[in-house]
Amino acid sequence: EEQAKNIFNEINKKEYSIDEIETKEVKRNPYPPFSTSTLQQDASNKLGYSANQTMRTAQRLYEGIEINDEPTGLITYMRTDSLVMSNSAIEEVRNFIQKNYGDKYLPNAPRIYKSKAKNAQEAHECIRPTNILIKPSDIKSNLKEDEYKLYELIWRRTMSSQMQNAIFNQVSIKIISDDKKEIFKSSGSILKFDGMLKVYEDTKNNDEEEENKKLPDLNLKEKLKLNLCEKKQHYTQPPPRYSEATLVKKLEELGIGRPSTYASIIKVLQDRNYVEKENKRFIANDRGRVVSIFLIKYFQK
């Protein structure tokens, strides 16, 4: 604490200027189309749906709705860990991008994705609209609200998976004190070309938000005014509890269950009162803790 106080006092006394400015171009690739686990994670993060609700809604979209008195299945099979899209579907998506967004949004070659999941079975396709020409807005009146939102999420993700990279200008600056003893760094980025972000915004994590801070226009040797210097005590936080999205991700990473069982595994944990949900996070109940201790003690192998 004594050392921190000394540093704090030193920082507040000095004058500062910009010592270095570095700009580089950073590309962000599109995300692959949805598999079951990524659909459940994204629907949880963006729409607040439980894994079970996502699968029930996807089932209805798969079974289809009446469009012009004809039953029409809107998405491909929703229990899959494959990221493969059929060539004809890729062609349809690429044609749509070219017609509706223009050549600059279309990569030279189709993008091909492979699953990283353990024991992935690539028999099915990814989850995508059966016909990319059926835009979400065209069928909004035929769908319930949750169906519309999920279809739009799938449609946008599929479309963006075949689009150009987004391009950012990433700027790093080095700020130095007049006696050259204190050095500070800051980085931020400016969107140069939206690419796939035109149709699909990802929910950012905190690290990315740090990277994407906007910086003002600055010049070398420019004098800066110190607005605020804080000294804070920081404690290392335990890892956060699982939400539905992070639990599905972990199940997939560890190879527990299959795309068809993620939702039911999570449902059983709650139905049997092993866990309860608080602020969208899972907390183990007494019964869950007892079962866990029992399993660890007698079924370690």
PDB file of C-alpha atoms in Angstrom, residues 53-258:
ATOM      1  CA  GLN A  53     -37.071 -23.036 -25.081  1.00  0.00           C
ATOM      2  CA  THR A  54     -34.573 -22.656 -27.950  1.00  0.00           C
ATOM      3  CA  MET A  55     -34.963 -26.321 -28.926  1.00  0.00           C
ATOM      4  CA  ARG A  56     -38.771 -26.262 -28.701  1.00  0.00           C
ATOM      5  CA  THR A  57     -38.920 -23.139 -30.864  1.00  0.00           C
ATOM      6  CA  ALA A  58     -36.395 -24.539 -33.363  1.00  0.00           C
ATOM      7  CA  GLN A  59     -38.473 -27.748 -33.562  1.00  0.00           C
ATOM      8  CA  ARG A  60     -41.499 -25.697 -34.665  1.00  0.00           C
ATOM      9  CA  LEU A  61     -39.432 -23.852 -37.283  1.00  0.00           C
ATOM     10  CA  TYR A  62     -38.104 -27.210 -38.537  1.00  0.00           C
ATOM     11  CA  GLU A  63     -41.557 -28.776 -38.729  1.00  0.00           C
ATOM     12  CA  GLY A  64     -42.708 -25.723 -40.649  1.00  0.00           C
ATOM     13  CA  ILE A  65     -45.537 -23.237 -40.955  1.00  0.00           C
ATOM     14  CA  GLU A  66     -48.203 -22.493 -43.543  1.00  0.00           C
ATOM     15  CA  ILE A  67     -46.966 -20.042 -46.176  1.00  0.00           C
ATOM     16  CA  ASN A  68     -49.475 -19.390 -48.994  1.00  0.00           C
ATOM     17  CA  ASP A  69     -51.433 -22.485 -47.842  1.00  0.00           C
ATOM     18  CA  GLU A  70     -48.353 -24.688 -48.161  1.00  0.00           C
ATOM     19  CA  PRO A  71     -46.547 -26.217 -45.168  1.00  0.00           C
ATOM     20  CA  THR A  72     -42.958 -24.941 -45.354  1.00  0.00           C
ATOM     21  CA  GLY A  73     -40.085 -26.116 -43.150  1.00  0.00           C
ATOM     22  CA  LEU A  74     -38.007 -23.029 -42.381  1.00  0.00           C
ATOM     23  CA  ILE A  75     -34.742 -24.442 -41.013  1.00  0.00           C
ATOM     24  CA  THR A  76     -32.627 -27.574 -41.394  1.00  0.00           C
ATOM     25  CA  TYR A  77     -32.484 -30.208 -38.614  1.00  0.00           C
ATOM     26  CA  MET A  78     -31.678 -28.516 -35.295  1.00  0.00           C
ATOM     27  CA  ARG A  79     -29.806 -31.334 -33.512  1.00  0.00           C
ATOM     28  CA  THR A  80     -26.373 -31.274 -35.089  1.00  0.00           C
ATOM     29  CA  ASP A  81     -22.749 -30.522 -34.287  1.00  0.00           C
ATOM     30  CA  SER A  82     -21.857 -30.025 -37.936  1.00  0.00           C
ATOM     31  CA  LEU A  83     -20.828 -26.663 -39.397  1.00  0.00           C
ATOM     32  CA  VAL A  84     -21.008 -27.939 -42.986  1.00  0.00           C
ATOM     33  CA  MET A  85     -23.328 -26.154 -45.411  1.00  0.00           C
ATOM     34  CA  SER A  86     -24.361 -27.804 -48.673  1.00  0.00           C
ATOM     35  CA  ASN A  87     -22.828 -26.372 -51.842  1.00  0.00           C
ATOM     36  CA  SER A  88     -26.233 -25.384 -53.213  1.00  0.00           C
ATOM     37  CA  ALA A  89     -27.032 -23.467 -49.994  1.00  0.00           C
ATOM     38  CA  ILE A  90     -23.650 -21.687 -50.095  1.00  0.00           C
ATOM     39  CA  GLU A  91     -24.336 -20.711 -53.702  1.00  0.00           C
ATOM     40  CA  GLU A  92     -27.783 -19.342 -52.758  1.00  0.00           C
ATOM     41  CA  VAL A  93     -26.335 -17.294 -49.888  1.00  0.00           C
ATOM     42  CA  ARG A  94     -23.515 -15.909 -52.047  1.00  0.00           C
ATOM     43  CA  ASN A  95     -25.955 -14.876 -54.787  1.00  0.00           C
ATOM     44  CA  PHE A  96     -28.151 -13.166 -52.188  1.00  0.00           C
ATOM     45  CA  ILE A  97     -25.175 -11.245 -50.745  1.00  0.00           C
ATOM     46  CA  GLN A  98     -24.083 -10.099 -54.204  1.00  0.00           C
ATOM     47  CA  LYS A  99     -27.580  -8.922 -55.185  1.00  0.00           C
ATOM     48  CA  ASN A 100     -28.532  -7.273 -51.890  1.00  0.00           C
ATOM     49  CA  TYR A 101     -25.248  -6.025 -50.430  1.00  0.00           C
ATOM     50  CA  GLY A 102     -22.904  -5.758 -53.431  1.00  0.00           C
ATOM     51  CA  ASP A 103     -19.582  -7.281 -54.480  1.00  0.00           C
ATOM     52  CA  LYS A 104     -17.504  -5.697 -51.723  1.00  0.00           C
ATOM     53  CA  TYR A 105     -19.349  -7.823 -49.133  1.00  0.00           C
ATOM     54  CA  LEU A 106     -18.683 -11.077 -51.023  1.00  0.00           C
ATOM     55  CA  PRO A 107     -15.396 -12.970 -50.512  1.00  0.00           C
ATOM     56  CA  ASN A 108     -13.720 -14.359 -53.662  1.00  0.00           C
ATOM     57  CA  ALA A 109     -14.239 -17.959 -52.600  1.00  0.00           C
ATOM     58  CA  PRO A 110     -16.939 -19.667 -50.497  1.00  0.00           C
ATOM     59  CA  ARG A 111     -16.069 -20.067 -46.816  1.00  0.00           C
ATOM     60  CA  ILE A 112     -15.846 -23.660 -45.572  1.00  0.00           C
ATOM     61  CA  TYR A 113     -16.125 -24.474 -41.841  1.00  0.00           C
ATOM     62  CA  LYS A 114     -15.224 -27.567 -39.812  1.00  0.00           C
ATOM     63  CA  SER A 115     -16.408 -28.509 -36.336  1.00  0.00           C
ATOM     64  CA  LYS A 116     -13.936 -28.421 -33.416  1.00  0.00           C
ATOM     65  CA  ALA A 117     -16.243 -30.307 -31.041  1.00  0.00           C
ATOM     66  CA  LYS A 118     -14.987 -33.602 -29.598  1.00  0.00           C
ATOM     67  CA  ASN A 119     -16.620 -36.656 -31.233  1.00  0.00           C
ATOM     68  CA  ALA A 120     -18.520 -34.397 -33.677  1.00  0.00           C
ATOM     69  CA  GLN A 121     -20.672 -36.288 -36.151  1.00  0.00           C
ATOM     70  CA  GLU A 122     -20.915 -34.424 -39.410  1.00  0.00           C
ATOM     71  CA  ALA A 123     -23.782 -36.423 -40.927  1.00  0.00           C
ATOM     72  CA  HIS A 124     -26.189 -33.474 -40.824  1.00  0.00           C
ATOM     73  CA  GLU A 125     -25.725 -29.953 -42.100  1.00  0.00           C
ATOM     74  CA  CYS A 126     -25.352 -26.905 -39.904  1.00  0.00           C
ATOM     75  CA  ILE A 127     -28.547 -25.154 -38.731  1.00  0.00           C
ATOM     76  CA  ARG A 128     -29.536 -22.788 -41.542  1.00  0.00           C
ATOM     77  CA  PRO A 129     -32.688 -21.507 -43.280  1.00  0.00           C
ATOM     78  CA  THR A 130     -33.982 -24.038 -45.836  1.00  0.00           C
ATOM     79  CA  ASN A 131     -34.464 -21.138 -48.243  1.00  0.00           C
ATOM     80  CA  ILE A 132     -32.339 -18.024 -47.734  1.00  0.00           C
ATOM     81  CA  LEU A 133     -34.740 -16.030 -49.940  1.00  0.00           C
ATOM     82  CA  ILE A 134     -37.382 -16.247 -47.192  1.00  0.00           C
ATOM     83  CA  LYS A 135     -36.326 -13.136 -45.271  1.00  0.00           C
ATOM     84  CA  PRO A 136     -37.444 -12.885 -41.610  1.00  0.00           C
ATOM     85  CA  SER A 137     -39.431  -9.708 -42.346  1.00  0.00           C
ATOM     86  CA  ASP A 138     -41.399 -11.504 -45.115  1.00  0.00           C
ATOM     87  CA  ILE A 139     -42.911 -14.046 -42.728  1.00  0.00           C
ATOM     88  CA  LYS A 140     -43.107 -12.063 -39.492  1.00  0.00           C
ATOM     89  CA  SER A 141     -46.923 -12.157 -39.599  1.00  0.00           C
ATOM     90  CA  ASN A 142     -46.904 -15.994 -39.942  1.00  0.00           C
ATOM     91  CA  LEU A 143     -44.708 -16.563 -36.879  1.00  0.00           C
ATOM     92  CA  LYS A 144     -45.066 -16.230 -33.123  1.00  0.00           C
ATOM     93  CA  GLU A 145     -42.681 -13.693 -31.611  1.00  0.00           C
ATOM     94  CA  ASP A 146     -40.200 -16.250 -30.240  1.00  0.00           C
ATOM     95  CA  GLU A 147     -40.188 -18.129 -33.581  1.00  0.00           C
ATOM     96  CA  TYR A 148     -39.576 -14.901 -35.499  1.00  0.00           C
ATOM     97  CA  LYS A 149     -36.671 -13.860 -33.249  1.00  0.00           C
ATOM     98  CA  LEU A 150     -34.996 -17.273 -33.468  1.00  0.00           C
ATOM     99  CA  TYR A 151     -35.483 -17.505 -37.244  1.00  0.00           C
ATOM    100  CA  GLU A 152     -34.004 -14.027 -37.662  1.00  0.00           C
ATOM    101  CA  LEU A 153     -30.984 -15.020 -35.531  1.00  0.00           C
ATOM    102  CA  ILE A 154     -30.398 -18.153 -37.672  1.00  0.00           C
ATOM    103  CA  TRP A 155     -30.951 -16.251 -40.939  1.00  0.00           C
ATOM    104  CA  ARG A 156     -28.515 -13.467 -40.006  1.00  0.00           C
ATOM    105  CA  ARG A 157     -25.820 -15.848 -38.744  1.00  0.00           C
ATOM    106  CA  THR A 158     -26.060 -17.969 -41.913  1.00  0.00           C
ATOM    107  CA  MET A 159     -25.869 -14.900 -44.138  1.00  0.00           C
ATOM    108  CA  SER A 160     -22.909 -13.390 -42.256  1.00  0.00           C
ATOM    109  CA  SER A 161     -20.949 -16.686 -42.333  1.00  0.00           C
ATOM    110  CA  GLN A 162     -20.360 -16.217 -46.081  1.00  0.00           C
ATOM    111  CA  MET A 163     -19.566 -12.475 -45.966  1.00  0.00           C
ATOM    112  CA  GLN A 164     -16.334 -10.473 -45.998  1.00  0.00           C
ATOM    113  CA  ASN A 165     -14.283  -9.840 -42.849  1.00  0.00           C
ATOM    114  CA  ALA A 166     -14.957  -6.715 -40.836  1.00  0.00           C
ATOM    115  CA  ILE A 167     -11.907  -4.406 -40.830  1.00  0.00           C
ATOM    116  CA  PHE A 168     -10.862  -2.253 -37.884  1.00  0.00           C
ATOM    117  CA  ASN A 169      -8.066   0.293 -37.536  1.00  0.00           C
ATOM    118  CA  GLN A 170      -6.477  -0.549 -34.225  1.00  0.00           C
ATOM    119  CA  VAL A 171      -4.638   2.353 -32.601  1.00  0.00           C
ATOM    120  CA  SER A 172      -2.151   1.971 -29.719  1.00  0.00           C
ATOM    121  CA  ILE A 173      -0.753   5.037 -28.005  1.00  0.00           C
ATOM    122  CA  LYS A 174       2.061   5.446 -25.497  1.00  0.00           C
ATOM    123  CA  ILE A 175       1.840   8.361 -23.049  1.00  0.00           C
ATOM    124  CA  ILE A 176       4.994   9.442 -21.246  1.00  0.00           C
ATOM    125  CA  SER A 177       5.751  11.812 -18.343  1.00  0.00           C
ATOM    126  CA  ASP A 178       8.112  14.772 -18.770  1.00  0.00           C
ATOM    127  CA  ASP A 179      10.869  12.971 -16.811  1.00  0.00           C
ATOM    128  CA  LYS A 180      10.342   9.773 -18.900  1.00  0.00           C
ATOM    129  CA  LYS A 181       9.688   7.685 -15.775  1.00  0.00           C
ATOM    130  CA  GLU A 182       5.943   7.060 -16.044  1.00  0.00           C
ATOM    131  CA  ILE A 183       4.641   5.319 -19.154  1.00  0.00           C
ATOM    132  CA  PHE A 184       0.979   4.599 -19.903  1.00  0.00           C
ATOM    133  CA  LYS A 185      -0.544   2.704 -22.785  1.00  0.00           C
ATOM    134  CA  SER A 186      -3.993   2.765 -24.300  1.00  0.00           C
ATOM    135  CA  SER A 187      -5.473   1.054 -27.327  1.00  0.00           C
ATOM    136  CA  GLY A 188      -8.742   1.336 -29.169  1.00  0.00           C
ATOM    137  CA  SER A 189     -10.154   0.684 -32.585  1.00  0.00           C
ATOM    138  CA  ILE A 190     -12.202   2.359 -35.275  1.00  0.00           C
ATOM    139  CA  LEU A 191     -14.447   0.401 -37.642  1.00  0.00           C
ATOM    140  CA  LYS A 192     -13.188   0.870 -41.203  1.00  0.00           C
ATOM    141  CA  PHE A 193     -15.399  -1.614 -43.093  1.00  0.00           C
ATOM    142  CA  ASP A 194     -18.381  -3.363 -41.513  1.00  0.00           C
ATOM    143  CA  GLY A 195     -18.284  -6.575 -43.633  1.00  0.00           C
ATOM    144  CA  MET A 196     -20.177  -9.360 -41.871  1.00  0.00           C
ATOM    145  CA  LEU A 197     -21.142  -6.975 -39.039  1.00  0.00           C
ATOM    146  CA  LYS A 198     -23.650  -5.467 -41.475  1.00  0.00           C
ATOM    147  CA  VAL A 199     -26.016  -8.351 -40.747  1.00  0.00           C
ATOM    148  CA  TYR A 200     -24.732  -9.965 -37.551  1.00  0.00           C
ATOM    149  CA  GLU A 201     -23.471  -8.198 -34.405  1.00  0.00           C
ATOM    150  CA  ASP A 202     -21.818 -10.453 -31.885  1.00  0.00           C
ATOM    151  CA  THR A 203     -22.286  -9.910 -28.170  1.00  0.00           C
ATOM    152  CA  LYS A 204     -18.895  -8.679 -27.037  1.00  0.00           C
ATOM    153  CA  ASN A 205     -16.961 -10.041 -24.125  1.00  0.00           C
ATOM    154  CA  ASN A 206     -15.115  -7.609 -21.845  1.00  0.00           C
ATOM    155  CA  ASP A 207     -11.693  -8.195 -23.412  1.00  0.00           C
ATOM    156  CA  GLU A 208     -13.041  -7.281 -26.824  1.00  0.00           C
ATOM    157  CA  GLU A 209     -14.758  -4.214 -25.436  1.00  0.00           C
ATOM    158  CA  GLU A 210     -11.394  -3.038 -24.129  1.00  0.00           C
ATOM    159  CA  GLU A 211      -9.953  -3.506 -27.608  1.00  0.00           C
ATOM    160  CA  ASN A 212     -12.837  -1.676 -29.285  1.00  0.00           C
ATOM    161  CA  LYS A 213     -12.741   1.507 -27.218  1.00  0.00           C
ATOM    162  CA  LYS A 214     -12.907   4.635 -29.347  1.00  0.00           C
ATOM    163  CA  LEU A 215      -9.864   6.910 -29.089  1.00  0.00           C
ATOM    164  CA  PRO A 216      -9.920  10.590 -30.090  1.00  0.00           C
ATOM    165  CA  ASP A 217      -7.655  11.880 -32.886  1.00  0.00           C
ATOM    166  CA  LEU A 218      -4.234  12.448 -31.342  1.00  0.00           C
ATOM    167  CA  ASN A 219      -0.883  13.775 -32.525  1.00  0.00           C
ATOM    168  CA  LEU A 220       2.699  12.933 -31.550  1.00  0.00           C
ATOM    169  CA  LYS A 221       4.181  15.104 -28.767  1.00  0.00           C
ATOM    170  CA  GLU A 222       0.698  16.471 -28.010  1.00  0.00           C
ATOM    171  CA  LYS A 223       0.426  17.598 -24.378  1.00  0.00           C
ATOM    172  CA  LEU A 224      -2.211  15.826 -22.306  1.00  0.00           C
ATOM    173  CA  LYS A 225      -3.949  16.879 -19.137  1.00  0.00           C
ATOM    174  CA  LEU A 226      -4.233  14.339 -16.325  1.00  0.00           C
ATOM    175  CA  ASN A 227      -7.955  14.200 -15.471  1.00  0.00           C
ATOM    176  CA  LEU A 228      -8.051  11.443 -12.925  1.00  0.00           C
ATOM    177  CA  CYS A 229      -5.768   8.964 -11.254  1.00  0.00           C
ATOM    178  CA  GLU A 230      -7.330   6.443  -8.889  1.00  0.00           C
ATOM    179  CA  LYS A 231      -5.792   3.949  -6.547  1.00  0.00           C
ATOM    180  CA  LYS A 232      -7.901   0.880  -5.950  1.00  0.00           C
ATOM    181  CA  GLN A 233      -7.415  -2.350  -4.110  1.00  0.00           C
ATOM    182  CA  HIS A 234      -8.203  -5.307  -6.340  1.00  0.00           C
ATOM    183  CA  TYR A 235      -9.144  -8.832  -5.289  1.00  0.00           C
ATOM    184  CA  THR A 236      -9.012 -11.792  -7.649  1.00  0.00           C
ATOM    185  CA  GLN A 237     -12.597 -12.900  -8.262  1.00  0.00           C
ATOM    186  CA  PRO A 238     -13.577 -16.571  -8.387  1.00  0.00           C
ATOM    187  CA  PRO A 239     -14.717 -17.752 -11.833  1.00  0.00           C
ATOM    188  CA  PRO A 240     -18.363 -16.767 -12.469  1.00  0.00           C
ATOM    189  CA  ARG A 241     -21.105 -19.371 -12.049  1.00  0.00           C
ATOM    190  CA  TYR A 242     -22.444 -21.047 -15.183  1.00  0.00           C
ATOM    191  CA  SER A 243     -25.260 -19.525 -17.199  1.00  0.00           C
ATOM    192  CA  GLU A 244     -27.141 -21.781 -19.658  1.00  0.00           C
ATOM    193  CA  ALA A 245     -24.914 -20.503 -22.473  1.00  0.00           C
ATOM    194  CA  THR A 246     -21.594 -21.125 -20.684  1.00  0.00           C
ATOM    195  CA  LEU A 247     -22.762 -24.512 -19.372  1.00  0.00           C
ATOM    196  CA  VAL A 248     -23.697 -25.707 -22.883  1.00  0.00           C
ATOM    197  CA  LYS A 249     -20.298 -24.514 -24.118  1.00  0.00           C
ATOM    198  CA  LYS A 250     -18.531 -26.434 -21.337  1.00  0.00           C
ATOM    199  CA  LEU A 251     -20.541 -29.622 -21.977  1.00  0.00           C
ATOM    200  CA  GLU A 252     -19.497 -29.456 -25.628  1.00  0.00           C
ATOM    201  CA  GLU A 253     -15.834 -28.796 -24.776  1.00  0.00           C
ATOM    202  CA  LEU A 254     -15.724 -31.781 -22.405  1.00  0.00           C
ATOM    203  CA  GLY A 255     -17.606 -34.039 -24.828  1.00  0.00           C
ATOM    204  CA  ILE A 256     -20.474 -34.580 -22.353  1.00  0.00           C
ATOM    205  CA  GLY A 257     -23.781 -35.407 -24.018  1.00  0.00           C
ATOM    206  CA  ARG A 258     -24.748 -34.808 -27.640  1.00  0.00           C
TER     207      ARG A 258
END
